[in-house]
CSV table of C-alpha atoms in Angstrom, one decimal:
chain,number,residue,atom,x,y,z
A,1,UNK,CA,40.6,53.4,-8.6
A,2,UNK,CA,37.5,51.2,-7.3
A,3,UNK,CA,39.7,48.9,-5.2
A,4,UNK,CA,40.8,52.6,-3.6
A,5,UNK,CA,36.7,53.6,-3.1
A,6,UNK,CA,35.6,50.5,-1.7
A,7,UNK,CA,38.7,50.3,1.0
A,8,UNK,CA,37.5,54.2,1.9
A,9,UNK,CA,33.9,53.3,2.2
A,10,UNK,CA,34.2,50.0,4.3
A,11,UNK,CA,37.1,51.8,6.7
A,12,UNK,CA,34.8,55.3,7.3
A,13,UNK,CA,31.7,53.2,7.1
A,14,UNK,CA,32.6,50.7,9.5
A,15,UNK,CA,34.7,51.9,12.5
A,16,UNK,CA,33.1,52.8,15.4
A,17,UNK,CA,31.5,52.4,18.8
A,18,UNK,CA,30.0,53.8,22.2
A,19,UNK,CA,31.2,53.1,26.1
A,20,UNK,CA,28.9,52.6,28.8
A,21,UNK,CA,28.2,53.7,32.3
A,22,UNK,CA,27.7,50.9,35.0
A,23,UNK,CA,24.3,50.4,36.5
A,24,UNK,CA,23.8,47.9,39.5
A,25,UNK,CA,22.4,44.6,37.9
A,26,UNK,CA,18.5,44.3,38.1
A,27,UNK,CA,17.1,41.8,40.7
A,28,UNK,CA,15.2,39.8,37.9
A,29,UNK,CA,18.7,39.3,36.4
A,30,UNK,CA,19.6,35.6,36.8
A,31,UNK,CA,23.7,36.3,36.1
A,32,UNK,CA,26.1,33.6,36.6
A,33,UNK,CA,29.2,36.4,37.4
A,34,UNK,CA,32.8,34.9,36.7
A,35,UNK,CA,35.9,36.7,35.8
A,36,UNK,CA,35.5,38.1,32.5
A,37,UNK,CA,33.0,38.9,29.9
A,38,UNK,CA,32.1,35.8,28.3
A,39,UNK,CA,29.5,33.0,29.2
A,40,UNK,CA,28.3,34.7,31.9
A,41,UNK,CA,24.4,35.6,30.8
A,42,UNK,CA,22.2,32.9,30.4
A,43,UNK,CA,19.6,34.4,28.1
A,44,UNK,CA,18.6,38.6,27.1
A,45,UNK,CA,15.1,39.6,27.6
A,46,UNK,CA,16.0,43.0,27.7
A,47,UNK,CA,18.7,45.4,27.8
A,48,UNK,CA,18.3,49.2,29.8
A,49,UNK,CA,20.7,51.5,28.3
A,50,UNK,CA,21.6,54.8,29.6
A,51,UNK,CA,24.2,57.7,28.4
A,52,UNK,CA,27.9,57.2,30.6
A,53,UNK,CA,29.6,59.8,29.9
A,54,UNK,CA,32.8,60.6,26.8
A,55,UNK,CA,36.3,59.3,26.3
A,56,UNK,CA,38.9,62.5,27.3
A,57,UNK,CA,40.8,64.0,24.3
A,58,UNK,CA,43.8,62.3,23.1
A,59,UNK,CA,47.4,63.3,24.1
A,60,UNK,CA,47.9,66.5,21.9
A,61,UNK,CA,44.2,67.0,21.2
A,62,UNK,CA,42.2,69.6,22.8
A,63,UNK,CA,38.8,67.1,22.2
A,64,UNK,CA,38.1,63.8,21.4
A,65,UNK,CA,36.1,63.8,18.7
A,66,UNK,CA,34.9,60.1,18.7
A,67,UNK,CA,37.1,57.0,17.3
A,68,UNK,CA,36.7,54.1,15.1
A,69,UNK,CA,38.4,50.3,15.0
A,70,UNK,CA,39.0,50.4,18.6
A,71,UNK,CA,41.0,48.1,21.2
A,72,UNK,CA,38.2,46.9,23.7
A,73,UNK,CA,38.2,44.4,26.1
A,74,UNK,CA,38.0,43.6,29.8
A,75,UNK,CA,40.4,42.4,32.9
A,76,UNK,CA,39.3,41.7,35.9
A,77,UNK,CA,36.8,44.4,36.9
A,78,UNK,CA,38.4,46.9,34.5
A,79,UNK,CA,37.2,48.1,31.0
A,80,UNK,CA,40.2,48.5,28.4
A,81,UNK,CA,39.7,50.8,25.0
A,82,UNK,CA,41.6,53.1,23.0
A,83,UNK,CA,43.5,53.1,19.8
A,84,UNK,CA,41.3,54.0,17.0
A,85,UNK,CA,40.9,56.4,14.3
A,86,UNK,CA,39.1,59.3,12.9
A,87,UNK,CA,39.3,62.3,10.5
A,88,UNK,CA,40.0,65.4,13.2
A,89,UNK,CA,41.2,67.7,10.3
A,90,UNK,CA,39.1,68.1,8.0
A,91,UNK,CA,35.8,66.3,6.8
A,92,UNK,CA,36.1,63.2,4.1
A,93,UNK,CA,34.1,65.6,1.8
A,94,UNK,CA,37.1,67.7,2.1
A,95,UNK,CA,39.7,64.7,1.9
A,96,UNK,CA,40.3,65.4,5.5
A,97,UNK,CA,43.4,63.1,6.4
A,98,UNK,CA,42.7,59.9,8.8
A,99,UNK,CA,44.7,60.0,12.1
A,100,UNK,CA,45.0,56.8,14.4
A,101,UNK,CA,45.9,57.0,17.9
A,102,UNK,CA,48.1,55.4,20.6
A,103,UNK,CA,45.9,56.6,23.5
A,104,UNK,CA,44.4,53.8,26.0
A,105,UNK,CA,42.2,54.3,28.4
A,106,UNK,CA,41.4,52.0,31.8
A,107,UNK,CA,38.1,52.4,33.4
A,108,UNK,CA,37.0,50.9,37.1
A,109,UNK,CA,34.1,49.6,36.8
A,110,UNK,CA,31.9,50.3,40.0
A,111,UNK,CA,28.3,50.4,41.1
A,112,UNK,CA,28.4,54.0,40.7
A,113,UNK,CA,29.5,53.5,36.9
A,114,UNK,CA,32.7,53.9,35.1
A,115,UNK,CA,35.6,55.6,36.6
A,116,UNK,CA,38.7,56.6,34.8
A,117,UNK,CA,41.7,55.2,36.5
A,118,UNK,CA,44.8,55.8,33.7
A,119,UNK,CA,45.5,57.1,30.4
A,120,UNK,CA,48.4,56.4,28.9
A,121,UNK,CA,49.9,56.0,25.5
A,122,UNK,CA,51.6,53.1,23.5
A,123,UNK,CA,54.5,53.4,21.6
A,124,UNK,CA,52.7,53.2,18.4
A,125,UNK,CA,49.3,54.0,17.1
A,126,UNK,CA,46.6,51.0,16.7
A,127,UNK,CA,43.2,50.7,15.0
A,128,UNK,CA,41.4,47.9,13.2
A,129,UNK,CA,42.9,45.4,14.9
A,130,UNK,CA,41.1,42.4,16.1
A,131,UNK,CA,40.7,42.1,20.5
A,132,UNK,CA,40.1,39.3,22.2
A,133,UNK,CA,38.8,39.1,26.1
A,134,UNK,CA,39.9,35.8,27.6
A,135,UNK,CA,39.7,34.6,31.4
A,136,UNK,CA,43.5,35.9,32.0
A,137,UNK,CA,43.6,39.0,29.7
A,138,UNK,CA,43.0,40.9,26.5
A,139,UNK,CA,44.9,40.2,23.4
A,140,UNK,CA,45.0,42.5,20.5
A,141,UNK,CA,46.1,41.3,17.2
A,142,UNK,CA,47.3,43.6,14.1
A,143,UNK,CA,45.9,46.7,13.5
A,144,UNK,CA,48.2,49.4,13.1
A,145,UNK,CA,49.2,52.2,10.3
A,146,UNK,CA,52.9,51.4,11.5
A,147,UNK,CA,53.8,48.4,9.3
A,148,UNK,CA,56.3,47.3,11.8
A,149,UNK,CA,53.4,46.9,14.6
A,150,UNK,CA,50.5,45.5,12.1
A,151,UNK,CA,51.4,41.7,12.5
A,152,UNK,CA,52.0,42.4,16.6
A,153,UNK,CA,50.3,40.3,18.9
A,154,UNK,CA,49.8,42.1,22.4
A,155,UNK,CA,48.1,41.1,25.4
A,156,UNK,CA,47.0,43.9,28.0
A,157,UNK,CA,46.6,42.6,31.9
A,158,UNK,CA,45.8,45.0,34.5
A,159,UNK,CA,48.6,43.6,37.3
A,160,UNK,CA,49.0,43.8,41.1
A,161,UNK,CA,49.5,47.3,41.4
A,162,UNK,CA,46.2,47.9,39.4
A,163,UNK,CA,48.4,49.5,36.7
A,164,UNK,CA,47.7,48.4,32.5
A,165,UNK,CA,50.6,46.2,31.5
A,166,UNK,CA,51.2,45.6,27.7
A,167,UNK,CA,53.2,43.2,26.3
A,168,UNK,CA,54.1,41.7,22.9
A,169,UNK,CA,53.5,38.1,23.0
A,170,UNK,CA,53.6,37.1,19.3
A,171,UNK,CA,54.5,38.2,15.4
A,172,UNK,CA,52.2,37.2,12.8
A,173,UNK,CA,53.9,36.5,9.3
A,174,UNK,CA,51.4,38.9,8.0
A,175,UNK,CA,50.0,42.2,8.5
A,176,UNK,CA,46.2,42.1,9.3
A,177,UNK,CA,43.7,44.5,9.8
A,178,UNK,CA,39.5,44.6,9.6
A,179,UNK,CA,39.9,40.6,10.2
A,180,UNK,CA,38.8,38.6,13.2
A,181,UNK,CA,39.9,36.5,15.6
A,182,UNK,CA,39.3,34.1,18.7
A,183,UNK,CA,40.9,32.2,21.2
A,184,UNK,CA,40.6,28.4,22.3
A,185,UNK,CA,42.6,26.3,24.4
A,186,UNK,CA,46.1,28.7,24.1
A,187,UNK,CA,45.3,28.8,20.0
A,188,UNK,CA,44.4,32.0,18.3
A,189,UNK,CA,42.3,31.5,15.0
A,190,UNK,CA,42.8,34.9,12.8
A,191,UNK,CA,41.9,35.8,9.1
A,192,UNK,CA,40.2,37.3,7.0
A,193,UNK,CA,40.3,41.2,6.6
A,194,UNK,CA,43.7,42.5,4.6
A,195,UNK,CA,46.4,40.5,4.6
A,196,UNK,CA,49.6,42.0,3.8
A,197,UNK,CA,47.4,44.9,2.7
A,198,UNK,CA,45.4,42.8,0.2
A,199,UNK,CA,41.9,41.5,0.6
A,200,UNK,CA,41.8,37.4,1.9
A,201,UNK,CA,39.7,34.9,2.9
A,202,UNK,CA,42.4,32.9,4.4
A,203,UNK,CA,42.3,31.6,8.3
A,204,UNK,CA,45.0,30.6,10.2
A,205,UNK,CA,46.1,29.0,14.0
A,206,UNK,CA,48.7,31.0,16.1
A,207,UNK,CA,50.0,28.8,19.0
A,208,UNK,CA,50.7,30.8,21.7
A,209,UNK,CA,53.1,28.2,23.2
A,210,UNK,CA,55.1,27.2,20.5
A,211,UNK,CA,54.9,31.0,18.3
A,212,UNK,CA,54.0,28.9,15.3
A,213,UNK,CA,51.8,29.8,12.7
A,214,UNK,CA,49.6,27.2,10.5
A,215,UNK,CA,46.9,28.3,7.2
A,216,UNK,CA,43.8,26.5,8.0
A,217,UNK,CA,41.0,26.1,5.2
A,218,UNK,CA,39.8,29.3,4.0
A,219,UNK,CA,36.4,30.5,4.7
A,220,UNK,CA,33.8,29.6,1.2
A,221,UNK,CA,32.1,32.2,-0.5
A,222,UNK,CA,33.0,35.7,-1.2
A,223,UNK,CA,37.0,35.8,-1.2
A,224,UNK,CA,37.1,39.3,-0.2
A,225,UNK,CA,35.0,39.3,3.6
A,226,UNK,CA,36.2,42.7,5.6
A,227,UNK,CA,35.1,43.6,9.0
A,228,UNK,CA,32.8,40.9,9.3
A,229,UNK,CA,31.5,39.6,13.2
A,230,UNK,CA,32.9,36.2,14.5
A,231,UNK,CA,32.8,34.4,18.3
A,232,UNK,CA,33.7,30.9,19.2
A,233,UNK,CA,30.4,29.7,20.2
A,234,UNK,CA,30.2,25.4,21.1
A,235,UNK,CA,33.7,25.1,20.5
A,236,UNK,CA,33.0,26.5,17.0
A,237,UNK,CA,33.9,29.3,15.2
A,238,UNK,CA,31.1,31.1,13.6
A,239,UNK,CA,31.7,34.1,11.5
A,240,UNK,CA,29.0,36.1,9.6
A,241,UNK,CA,28.5,39.2,7.2
A,242,UNK,CA,31.3,41.3,6.3
A,243,UNK,CA,31.7,43.2,2.8
A,244,UNK,CA,33.9,44.0,-0.1
A,245,UNK,CA,31.9,45.7,-3.3
A,246,UNK,CA,28.8,45.0,-1.5
A,247,UNK,CA,27.8,43.9,1.7
A,248,UNK,CA,27.2,40.3,2.7
A,249,UNK,CA,24.7,38.8,5.3
A,250,UNK,CA,25.5,35.2,5.1
A,251,UNK,CA,26.9,33.2,7.9
A,252,UNK,CA,29.7,29.7,8.1
A,253,UNK,CA,30.4,28.1,11.0
A,254,UNK,CA,34.3,26.8,11.4
A,255,UNK,CA,34.9,23.5,12.7
A,256,UNK,CA,38.1,23.4,14.5
A,257,UNK,CA,38.4,19.4,14.9
A,258,UNK,CA,37.9,18.8,11.3
A,259,UNK,CA,39.4,22.0,9.8
A,260,UNK,CA,36.5,22.4,7.4
A,261,UNK,CA,33.2,25.0,6.8
A,262,UNK,CA,29.6,24.7,6.7
A,263,UNK,CA,27.3,27.0,5.8
A,264,UNK,CA,24.7,28.3,8.7
A,265,UNK,CA,21.5,30.4,8.8
A,266,UNK,CA,22.1,33.8,7.4
A,267,UNK,CA,21.6,36.9,9.6
A,268,UNK,CA,17.6,37.6,9.3
A,269,UNK,CA,14.9,39.3,11.5
A,270,UNK,CA,11.6,39.4,10.8
A,271,UNK,CA,12.0,37.4,7.5
A,272,UNK,CA,14.4,40.5,6.6
A,273,UNK,CA,18.1,39.4,6.1
A,274,UNK,CA,20.6,42.2,7.8
A,275,UNK,CA,24.0,43.0,6.9
A,276,UNK,CA,27.0,43.2,9.8
A,277,UNK,CA,29.3,45.0,7.9
A,278,UNK,CA,31.1,46.9,10.2
A,279,UNK,CA,29.4,45.5,13.3
A,280,UNK,CA,30.7,43.9,16.5
A,281,UNK,CA,29.5,41.3,18.8
A,282,UNK,CA,30.3,39.7,22.4
A,283,UNK,CA,29.9,36.4,23.9
A,284,UNK,CA,27.0,35.9,25.7
A,285,UNK,CA,26.9,32.1,26.9
A,286,UNK,CA,28.2,29.1,25.3
A,287,UNK,CA,25.4,29.1,22.8
A,288,UNK,CA,25.0,32.9,22.1
A,289,UNK,CA,26.6,35.8,21.1
A,290,UNK,CA,25.0,39.6,21.1
A,291,UNK,CA,25.9,42.0,18.1
A,292,UNK,CA,25.1,45.6,17.6
A,293,UNK,CA,25.5,47.4,14.6
A,294,UNK,CA,25.8,46.8,10.9
A,295,UNK,CA,25.9,48.8,8.0
A,296,UNK,CA,22.4,48.9,5.3
A,297,UNK,CA,23.2,46.5,2.4
A,298,UNK,CA,21.0,48.5,-0.1
A,299,UNK,CA,22.4,51.9,0.8
A,300,UNK,CA,26.0,50.7,1.0
A,301,UNK,CA,25.9,48.8,-2.0
A,302,UNK,CA,24.5,51.3,-3.8
A,303,UNK,CA,26.9,54.1,-2.8
A,304,UNK,CA,30.1,51.9,-3.5
A,305,UNK,CA,28.6,51.3,-7.3
A,306,UNK,CA,28.1,55.0,-7.7
A,307,UNK,CA,31.1,56.0,-5.8
A,308,UNK,CA,33.2,53.8,-8.5
A,309,UNK,CA,31.5,54.2,-11.5
A,310,UNK,CA,30.1,57.9,-11.2
A,311,UNK,CA,32.5,60.5,-13.2
A,312,UNK,CA,32.9,64.4,-12.9
A,313,UNK,CA,29.7,66.5,-12.1
A,314,UNK,CA,27.8,63.5,-11.4
A,315,UNK,CA,30.4,61.9,-8.5
A,316,UNK,CA,31.0,65.3,-7.3
A,317,UNK,CA,27.4,65.7,-6.4
A,318,UNK,CA,26.5,62.4,-5.2
A,319,UNK,CA,29.7,62.6,-2.9
A,320,UNK,CA,28.4,65.9,-1.8
A,321,UNK,CA,24.8,64.5,-1.0
A,322,UNK,CA,25.9,61.1,0.6
A,323,UNK,CA,28.6,62.5,3.2
A,324,UNK,CA,26.4,65.3,4.6
A,325,UNK,CA,23.3,63.2,5.0
A,326,UNK,CA,22.5,62.5,8.6
A,327,UNK,CA,22.9,60.0,10.4
A,328,UNK,CA,19.1,58.3,10.1
A,329,UNK,CA,19.9,58.5,6.1
A,330,UNK,CA,22.0,55.2,6.3
A,331,UNK,CA,19.5,53.4,8.2
A,332,UNK,CA,22.2,51.3,10.2
A,333,UNK,CA,21.4,48.0,12.0
A,334,UNK,CA,19.5,49.4,15.5
A,335,UNK,CA,18.6,46.2,16.0
A,336,UNK,CA,20.1,44.4,18.7
A,337,UNK,CA,20.6,41.2,18.0
A,338,UNK,CA,21.3,37.5,19.2
A,339,UNK,CA,22.4,34.4,17.6
A,340,UNK,CA,22.2,31.0,18.9
A,341,UNK,CA,24.2,28.4,17.5
A,342,UNK,CA,22.5,25.6,19.2
A,343,UNK,CA,19.2,26.6,17.0
A,344,UNK,CA,21.0,28.1,14.3
A,345,UNK,CA,18.5,31.2,14.9
A,346,UNK,CA,18.6,34.7,14.8
A,347,UNK,CA,16.1,36.9,17.2
A,348,UNK,CA,16.2,41.0,18.1
A,349,UNK,CA,16.1,41.8,21.6
A,350,UNK,CA,15.0,45.4,20.8
A,351,UNK,CA,16.6,48.4,19.6
A,352,UNK,CA,19.1,50.7,21.0
A,353,UNK,CA,18.2,53.9,21.8
A,354,UNK,CA,21.1,56.1,20.3
A,355,UNK,CA,22.3,56.2,16.7
A,356,UNK,CA,23.3,53.0,15.1
A,357,UNK,CA,27.7,52.6,15.6
A,358,UNK,CA,29.6,50.6,13.5
A,359,UNK,CA,32.9,49.9,14.4
A,360,UNK,CA,32.3,50.7,17.8
A,361,UNK,CA,34.2,48.6,20.6
A,362,UNK,CA,31.7,46.5,22.4
A,363,UNK,CA,32.6,44.7,26.1
A,364,UNK,CA,30.6,42.4,28.5
A,365,UNK,CA,31.4,42.9,31.8
A,366,UNK,CA,29.0,40.5,33.7
A,367,UNK,CA,25.5,41.7,32.7
A,368,UNK,CA,27.0,44.9,31.5
A,369,UNK,CA,27.5,45.8,28.1
A,370,UNK,CA,29.4,48.4,26.9
A,371,UNK,CA,29.3,50.1,23.6
A,372,UNK,CA,32.4,52.3,23.0
A,373,UNK,CA,32.2,55.2,20.4
A,374,UNK,CA,32.4,54.0,16.9
A,375,UNK,CA,30.9,55.6,13.6
A,376,UNK,CA,27.6,56.6,12.9
A,377,UNK,CA,27.7,58.1,9.2
A,378,UNK,CA,30.5,57.2,6.7
A,379,UNK,CA,33.3,59.3,8.2
A,380,UNK,CA,31.8,61.0,11.5
A,381,UNK,CA,32.3,59.4,14.6
A,382,UNK,CA,30.7,59.8,18.3
A,383,UNK,CA,32.6,59.7,21.8
A,384,UNK,CA,29.8,58.7,23.4
A,385,UNK,CA,30.0,55.8,26.0
A,386,UNK,CA,26.5,53.8,26.3
A,387,UNK,CA,26.0,51.5,29.2
A,388,UNK,CA,23.3,48.9,28.7
A,389,UNK,CA,22.3,46.5,31.8
A,390,UNK,CA,21.0,43.0,30.7
A,391,UNK,CA,17.9,41.6,32.1
A,392,UNK,CA,18.1,37.9,31.5
A,393,UNK,CA,14.9,35.5,31.6
């Protein structure tokens, strides 16, 4: 029972995002324009946000109520998002079934905003995998309710005819969801989350050229670490937070050359530690990453404890109060957080002016950041797309 409720609460609490519209870059923004999202923003001063629309309905549905755990990334001047899960038939409180999707949406980034240019479907449903945007395309690792596809490594690009191309480029020797992944020099570093359906702290290297997998040193600390935040900074893998029966605020650096881990600063702003369980991140430049979202540790820990210890009428009363509460009562992280690996420091670049998302899609395209769908309270998603224009120092 305990494992069931922990899995349920983390999947319900941390699956979502928002998408954004596209606005013109500020004349004061100092941006290095590259062909893809990473390593282009020098230093974030502030972000101005606007609503950018909604995702259209998935195939077979009249309305898109928002999804979490989506595939998200960019290739050339196109934003790619899709898959994910929600509860379209009934509420979590009433035992509603979770639905996954195969829909993929392609938006072209234009001066006037985002324009939907393609809505297609994969041959299987996806959700809760790891997305990596590279200069060549977008990798999507694991993340499918179908066991046959939960070990897939997919590669998504926009072809010369400006159409989405999806290739399966590899198979892992295990299934994975709610994990982490980054790419460096033709190798994928994949781990944590659930592997073969079980919680894991293991990390692996997958060589895209040889299709071989090598087990690396496991992350220290907790043996269960779901829905963590991770990025490649200064040539090293950085992993923060995540959770299991409690939410974590700690951080670690993995040195690829020495196959070793070391502790770095916990996630902290104004002397208060912040959980990033369920948050998402983008790489700003070689030194910095930006994070949006994250469950409140106190609320999450208290909920997991009660959902796993209360019984009978007490449990029913707690569930009713918990799942009918308003989004603001969960106090999810609204700070736009910046981590600097060179200085090993955290800071806030302001707050999002919308309900804090967890499990959202997060995509950086030049000086524009897009927050796509996501969960805004346990079991409830938003279909909103938000766009933030980054002003740099």
